[in-house]
């Protein structure tokens, strides 16, 4: 075991503060990574404040962070995929059982025995897993990704959650050239959905409640922007979409988007509204429409996404902050006051 610097929450009401945590020494298949940047996901805030206590109670101290980019500093004797000095990334998963049908299919995100990057029981230490708000991490090589050298590292970090969360359903539902795709919401997830849909060749339409976001949506790659509060604008698109990616976590009328689908069109949720959405059965019945949800992606799919980003020079739009501003960043997240993701420069932790 060795000590690592981190920022952690001691309780649901405590601000994140400087702390020291224990990490395991690398075993045979482990990779030790010096963390250079860590993205800030809204789930970090939810977990730190124990807001998902009913289904996912937080164990304290809590070190959030599952959008990790860094450089390999040590490798175990059995590691074949990485060497010291390589750029590397870690997302939301650090362990699964590897034997279930989901793991065997390369869909580790659906494994029922997964260990999350933080706030999961840690079989190695007997405590809890600690995330990327830290100066280093040790992870089994299977769950470590290669980072294309041409990408900006600060802007790459959010790809490990926001990126794969939007990439996975776009790929699963066959988004490609000739398809008409809608992206609902232009935030941390939505802005990545726009970039990916555009790069995949789809005619990309952004739905937003804010007319002021039109210019930015077009800059990110949208072909059209629809203000969803305008019934006339919405009516122009009835029964015309192959696929719609809904990135909104606030309560909203999902039926307004279902009616925009073509026959056999699909709407996938990646946002997670707190309250159940009301879905009209007839909207699904007529047109054989489908409604689905999607979490992150498997390890191979995440690597595919990073490679695609390297080929197309795609990264997240980020605001880089020092770790000392993380509590302020959480408050700004609640106000949607960021375009479009925070990325922590972990070099700032050295001054603690």
Coordinates of C-alpha atoms in Angstrom, one line a residue:
X1 CA 0.0 0.0 0.0
X2 CA 1.0 3.6 -0.5
X3 CA -0.4 7.0 0.3
X4 CA -1.9 9.3 -2.3
X5 CA -3.1 12.8 -2.2
X6 CA -6.8 13.4 -2.9
X7 CA -9.8 15.6 -2.4
X8 CA -12.6 13.8 -0.6
X9 CA -16.0 14.4 1.1
X10 CA -16.2 13.3 4.7
X11 CA -20.0 13.4 4.8
X12 CA -23.0 14.4 2.8
X13 CA -22.8 17.9 4.1
X14 CA -19.0 18.4 4.1
X15 CA -17.3 20.3 1.3
X16 CA -14.6 18.3 -0.5
X17 CA -11.2 18.9 1.1
X18 CA -7.6 17.8 0.9
X19 CA -6.9 14.4 2.3
X20 CA -4.6 11.4 2.1
X21 CA -5.9 8.0 0.9
X22 CA -4.4 4.5 0.6
X23 CA -3.8 2.9 -2.8
X24 CA -2.7 -0.7 -3.4
X25 CA 0.7 -1.4 -4.9
X26 CA 0.4 -2.7 -8.4
X27 CA -0.1 -6.5 -8.7
X28 CA 0.7 -8.6 -11.7
X29 CA -2.0 -7.2 -14.1
X30 CA -2.2 -3.7 -12.6
X31 CA -1.3 -0.4 -14.1
X32 CA -0.4 2.6 -11.9
X33 CA -1.3 6.0 -13.4
X34 CA -0.3 9.5 -12.4
X35 CA -3.5 11.4 -12.9
X36 CA -3.1 14.5 -15.0
X37 CA -6.7 15.6 -15.5
X38 CA -10.1 14.4 -14.2
X39 CA -13.4 15.5 -15.5
X40 CA -16.3 16.5 -13.3
X41 CA -19.5 14.6 -13.8
X42 CA -22.9 15.5 -12.3
X43 CA -22.9 12.1 -10.7
X44 CA -19.8 13.1 -8.7
X45 CA -21.9 15.8 -7.0
X46 CA -24.9 13.4 -6.5
X47 CA -22.6 10.8 -4.9
X48 CA -20.6 13.2 -2.8
X49 CA -23.8 14.6 -1.3
X50 CA -25.5 11.2 -1.0
X51 CA -28.4 12.2 -3.2
X52 CA -28.8 8.7 -4.5
X53 CA -29.0 7.2 -1.0
X54 CA -32.1 5.2 -1.8
X55 CA -30.4 3.1 -4.5
X56 CA -26.7 3.9 -4.3
X57 CA -25.8 5.0 -0.8
X58 CA -22.4 6.8 -0.4
X59 CA -19.7 5.4 1.7
X60 CA -17.4 8.0 3.2
X61 CA -14.8 9.2 2.8
X62 CA -15.8 9.7 -0.8
X63 CA -13.2 10.5 -3.5
X64 CA -15.3 11.1 -6.7
X65 CA -14.0 11.1 -10.3
X66 CA -14.4 8.7 -13.1
X67 CA -13.2 10.7 -16.1
X68 CA -9.5 10.1 -15.7
X69 CA -6.6 10.8 -18.0
X70 CA -2.9 10.4 -17.0
X71 CA 0.4 8.8 -17.6
X72 CA 1.6 5.3 -16.7
X73 CA 4.2 5.2 -13.9
X74 CA 4.3 1.5 -13.0
X75 CA 3.1 -1.7 -14.6
X76 CA 2.8 -5.2 -13.1
X77 CA 4.9 -8.1 -14.2
X78 CA 2.0 -9.6 -16.3
X79 CA 0.9 -6.3 -18.0
X80 CA 1.2 -6.5 -21.8
X81 CA -1.0 -3.6 -23.0
X82 CA 0.9 -0.7 -21.4
X83 CA 4.4 0.5 -20.6
X84 CA 5.7 3.2 -18.4
X85 CA 5.3 6.6 -20.0
X86 CA 2.1 5.7 -22.0
X87 CA -0.9 8.0 -21.9
X88 CA -3.8 6.2 -20.3
X89 CA -7.4 6.7 -19.3
X90 CA -9.9 5.2 -16.9
X91 CA -13.6 5.5 -17.0
X92 CA -16.5 4.4 -14.7
X93 CA -15.5 0.8 -14.2
X94 CA -12.4 -0.8 -12.6
X95 CA -13.5 -4.4 -12.3
X96 CA -16.3 -6.9 -13.4
X97 CA -16.6 -10.6 -13.0
X98 CA -15.4 -11.3 -16.5
X99 CA -17.4 -14.5 -16.8
X100 CA -21.0 -13.5 -17.2
X101 CA -22.7 -13.3 -20.6
X102 CA -22.5 -9.5 -20.5
X103 CA -18.7 -9.5 -19.9
X104 CA -18.2 -12.2 -22.5
X105 CA -20.0 -10.1 -25.0
X106 CA -17.8 -7.1 -24.2
X107 CA -20.7 -5.3 -22.5
X108 CA -19.1 -4.9 -19.1
X109 CA -21.4 -2.0 -18.3
X110 CA -24.2 -4.4 -17.8
X111 CA -22.3 -6.8 -15.5
X112 CA -24.2 -7.4 -12.2
X113 CA -20.9 -7.8 -10.3
X114 CA -19.1 -4.6 -11.4
X115 CA -16.8 -2.5 -9.3
X116 CA -17.2 1.2 -10.0
X117 CA -14.2 3.5 -10.0
X118 CA -15.4 5.1 -6.8
X119 CA -17.9 4.3 -4.0
X120 CA -17.8 0.6 -4.5
X121 CA -16.5 -2.1 -2.1
X122 CA -12.8 -2.6 -2.8
X123 CA -11.8 -6.2 -2.7
X124 CA -8.1 -5.2 -2.6
X125 CA -8.2 -2.9 0.4
X126 CA -11.3 -4.1 2.2
X127 CA -12.6 -0.5 2.1
X128 CA -14.1 1.5 -0.8
X129 CA -12.8 2.5 -4.2
X130 CA -11.5 6.0 -4.6
X131 CA -11.8 7.9 -7.8
X132 CA -9.9 10.4 -9.9
X133 CA -9.8 13.5 -7.6
X134 CA -6.4 12.1 -6.7
X135 CA -2.8 12.2 -7.8
X136 CA -2.7 8.5 -8.8
X137 CA -4.7 5.4 -9.2
X138 CA -4.0 1.6 -9.7
X139 CA -6.3 -0.3 -12.1
X140 CA -6.3 -3.7 -13.8
X141 CA -5.0 -3.3 -17.3
X142 CA -8.3 -4.6 -18.8
X143 CA -10.0 -1.4 -17.6
X144 CA -7.4 1.0 -18.8
X145 CA -7.7 2.7 -22.2
X146 CA -5.1 4.1 -24.6
X147 CA -5.4 7.8 -25.3
X148 CA -4.6 9.1 -28.8
X149 CA -1.5 11.4 -28.7
X150 CA -3.0 14.2 -30.7
X151 CA -5.8 15.0 -28.3
X152 CA -5.8 17.7 -25.7
X153 CA -5.7 15.8 -22.4
X154 CA -7.8 18.2 -20.3
X155 CA -10.5 18.0 -23.0
X156 CA -10.2 14.3 -23.3
X157 CA -11.0 13.5 -19.7
X158 CA -14.8 14.0 -20.0
X159 CA -14.9 11.5 -22.9
X160 CA -14.6 8.7 -20.4
X161 CA -18.1 9.3 -19.2
X162 CA -19.9 12.0 -21.2
X163 CA -18.3 10.8 -24.4
X164 CA -19.0 7.1 -24.1
X165 CA -22.5 7.7 -22.7
X166 CA -23.5 9.4 -25.9
X167 CA -21.3 7.4 -28.3
X168 CA -22.7 4.0 -27.2
X169 CA -26.4 4.5 -28.1
X170 CA -25.5 6.3 -31.3
X171 CA -23.5 3.3 -32.4
X172 CA -26.0 0.7 -31.1
X173 CA -28.9 2.3 -33.1
X174 CA -26.9 2.6 -36.3
X175 CA -26.4 6.3 -36.6
X176 CA -24.5 7.0 -39.9
X177 CA -24.7 9.0 -43.0
X178 CA -28.2 9.4 -44.4
X179 CA -29.8 9.2 -40.9
X180 CA -31.7 12.1 -39.3
X181 CA -30.8 12.4 -35.6
X182 CA -32.1 14.6 -32.8
X183 CA -30.2 15.6 -29.7
X184 CA -32.4 16.8 -26.9
X185 CA -30.6 19.2 -24.6
X186 CA -27.2 21.0 -25.1
X187 CA -25.3 20.4 -21.9
X188 CA -22.4 18.2 -20.9
X189 CA -23.9 15.1 -22.6
X190 CA -25.7 16.8 -25.4
X191 CA -22.8 18.7 -26.7
X192 CA -20.9 15.4 -27.1
X193 CA -23.9 13.9 -28.8
X194 CA -23.9 16.7 -31.4
X195 CA -20.2 16.3 -32.1
X196 CA -20.5 12.5 -32.6
X197 CA -23.7 12.5 -34.6
X198 CA -22.2 15.1 -37.0
X199 CA -18.9 13.2 -37.3
X200 CA -20.8 10.0 -38.0
X201 CA -22.4 11.8 -41.0
X202 CA -26.0 12.2 -39.7
X203 CA -28.2 15.1 -40.3
X204 CA -28.1 16.5 -36.8
X205 CA -30.9 18.5 -35.2
X206 CA -30.5 20.0 -31.7
X207 CA -33.6 20.6 -29.5
X208 CA -33.2 23.2 -26.9
X209 CA -35.5 25.4 -24.7
X210 CA -33.0 28.2 -24.9
X211 CA -32.9 30.2 -28.2
X212 CA -29.6 31.7 -27.1
X213 CA -27.9 28.3 -27.6
X214 CA -28.6 28.3 -31.3
X215 CA -25.3 29.7 -32.4
X216 CA -23.3 27.3 -30.2
X217 CA -25.3 24.3 -31.4
X218 CA -24.4 25.2 -35.0
X219 CA -20.7 25.7 -34.0
X220 CA -20.7 22.2 -32.5
X221 CA -21.9 20.6 -35.7
X222 CA -25.7 20.8 -35.7
X223 CA -27.4 21.2 -39.1
X224 CA -30.6 22.6 -37.5
X225 CA -31.7 23.9 -34.2
X226 CA -35.3 23.7 -32.9
X227 CA -36.6 25.6 -29.9
X228 CA -38.7 22.9 -28.4
X229 CA -41.1 25.4 -26.7
X230 CA -42.2 26.5 -30.1
X231 CA -45.1 24.2 -31.3
X232 CA -44.8 25.3 -34.9
X233 CA -41.0 24.5 -35.1
X234 CA -41.7 21.1 -33.5
X235 CA -44.6 20.3 -35.9
X236 CA -42.3 20.7 -38.9
X237 CA -40.4 17.6 -37.8
X238 CA -43.2 15.2 -37.0
X239 CA -42.5 11.6 -38.1
X240 CA -39.1 12.4 -39.6
X241 CA -36.4 11.2 -37.2
X242 CA -34.6 7.8 -37.3
X243 CA -33.1 8.3 -33.8
X244 CA -33.4 10.8 -31.0
X245 CA -30.9 11.0 -28.1
X246 CA -32.5 12.5 -25.0
X247 CA -29.8 14.1 -22.8
X248 CA -32.1 16.0 -20.4
X249 CA -32.1 15.2 -16.7
X250 CA -34.9 17.6 -15.8
X251 CA -38.6 16.7 -16.0
X252 CA -39.9 17.2 -19.5
X253 CA -42.5 16.0 -22.0
X254 CA -41.0 13.0 -23.7
X255 CA -44.2 12.5 -25.8
X256 CA -43.4 15.6 -27.8
X257 CA -40.3 13.9 -29.1
X258 CA -41.7 10.4 -29.6
X259 CA -44.1 11.8 -32.1
X260 CA -41.2 13.1 -34.1
X261 CA -39.9 9.6 -34.8
X262 CA -40.3 7.8 -38.1
X263 CA -41.8 4.3 -38.3
X264 CA -39.5 2.1 -36.2
X265 CA -37.6 5.1 -34.9
X266 CA -36.1 5.0 -31.5
X267 CA -35.7 7.5 -28.6
X268 CA -32.9 6.6 -26.1
X269 CA -32.6 8.2 -22.7
X270 CA -29.2 9.0 -21.3
X271 CA -30.4 11.7 -19.0
X272 CA -31.9 10.6 -15.7
X273 CA -34.8 12.7 -14.5
X274 CA -35.5 12.4 -10.8
X275 CA -39.2 11.7 -11.3
X276 CA -40.7 9.0 -13.6
X277 CA -41.6 10.4 -17.1
X278 CA -45.2 10.1 -18.3
X279 CA -45.3 8.1 -21.6
X280 CA -48.4 7.9 -23.7
X281 CA -48.8 4.3 -25.0
X282 CA -50.4 5.4 -28.3
X283 CA -47.2 7.4 -29.1
X284 CA -45.3 4.1 -29.1
X285 CA -48.0 1.9 -30.7
X286 CA -48.6 4.0 -33.8
X287 CA -45.3 3.9 -35.7
X288 CA -43.9 1.0 -33.8
X289 CA -41.7 3.5 -32.0
X290 CA -39.4 2.3 -29.2
X291 CA -38.1 3.9 -26.1
X292 CA -34.9 2.8 -24.4
X293 CA -32.2 3.8 -22.1
X294 CA -28.4 3.5 -22.2
X295 CA -25.7 3.9 -19.6
X296 CA -22.0 4.0 -20.5
X297 CA -20.3 1.5 -22.8
X298 CA -18.1 -1.6 -22.6
X299 CA -14.3 -1.4 -22.6
X300 CA -13.8 -2.2 -26.2
X301 CA -16.5 0.3 -27.2
X302 CA -14.9 3.0 -25.1
X303 CA -11.5 2.4 -26.8
X304 CA -13.3 2.5 -30.2
X305 CA -14.8 5.9 -29.1
X306 CA -11.4 7.2 -28.1
X307 CA -9.8 6.1 -31.4
X308 CA -12.6 7.7 -33.3
X309 CA -12.0 10.9 -31.4
X310 CA -8.3 10.7 -32.3
X311 CA -9.1 10.3 -36.0
X312 CA -11.7 13.2 -36.0
X313 CA -9.9 15.4 -33.4
X314 CA -13.0 15.4 -31.2
X315 CA -12.8 16.4 -27.5
X316 CA -15.2 17.9 -25.0
X317 CA -15.5 21.7 -24.6
X318 CA -14.0 22.2 -21.1
X319 CA -13.3 24.8 -18.5
X320 CA -10.1 23.8 -16.7
X321 CA -10.0 24.4 -13.0
X322 CA -7.6 23.7 -10.1
X323 CA -8.8 21.1 -7.5
X324 CA -9.2 23.9 -5.0
X325 CA -12.2 25.2 -6.9
X326 CA -14.1 21.9 -6.9
X327 CA -16.7 23.0 -4.4
X328 CA -17.4 26.2 -6.4
X329 CA -17.6 24.1 -9.5
X330 CA -20.3 21.9 -7.9
X331 CA -22.4 25.0 -7.1
X332 CA -22.0 26.2 -10.7
X333 CA -23.0 22.7 -12.0
X334 CA -26.3 23.1 -10.2
X335 CA -26.9 26.3 -12.1
X336 CA -25.7 24.8 -15.5
X337 CA -23.0 27.5 -15.4
X338 CA -20.3 25.7 -17.5
X339 CA -19.7 25.2 -21.2
X340 CA -19.7 22.3 -21.2
X341 CA -17.7 20.3 -18.7
X342 CA -15.2 21.1 -15.9
X343 CA -11.8 19.4 -16.1
X344 CA -9.6 19.4 -13.1
X345 CA -5.9 20.0 -13.6
X346 CA -4.5 17.6 -11.0
X347 CA -1.1 19.3 -11.0
X348 CA -2.9 21.8 -8.6
X349 CA -3.0 19.0 -6.0
X350 CA 0.8 19.1 -5.6
X351 CA 0.5 22.4 -3.7
X352 CA -1.7 20.8 -1.0

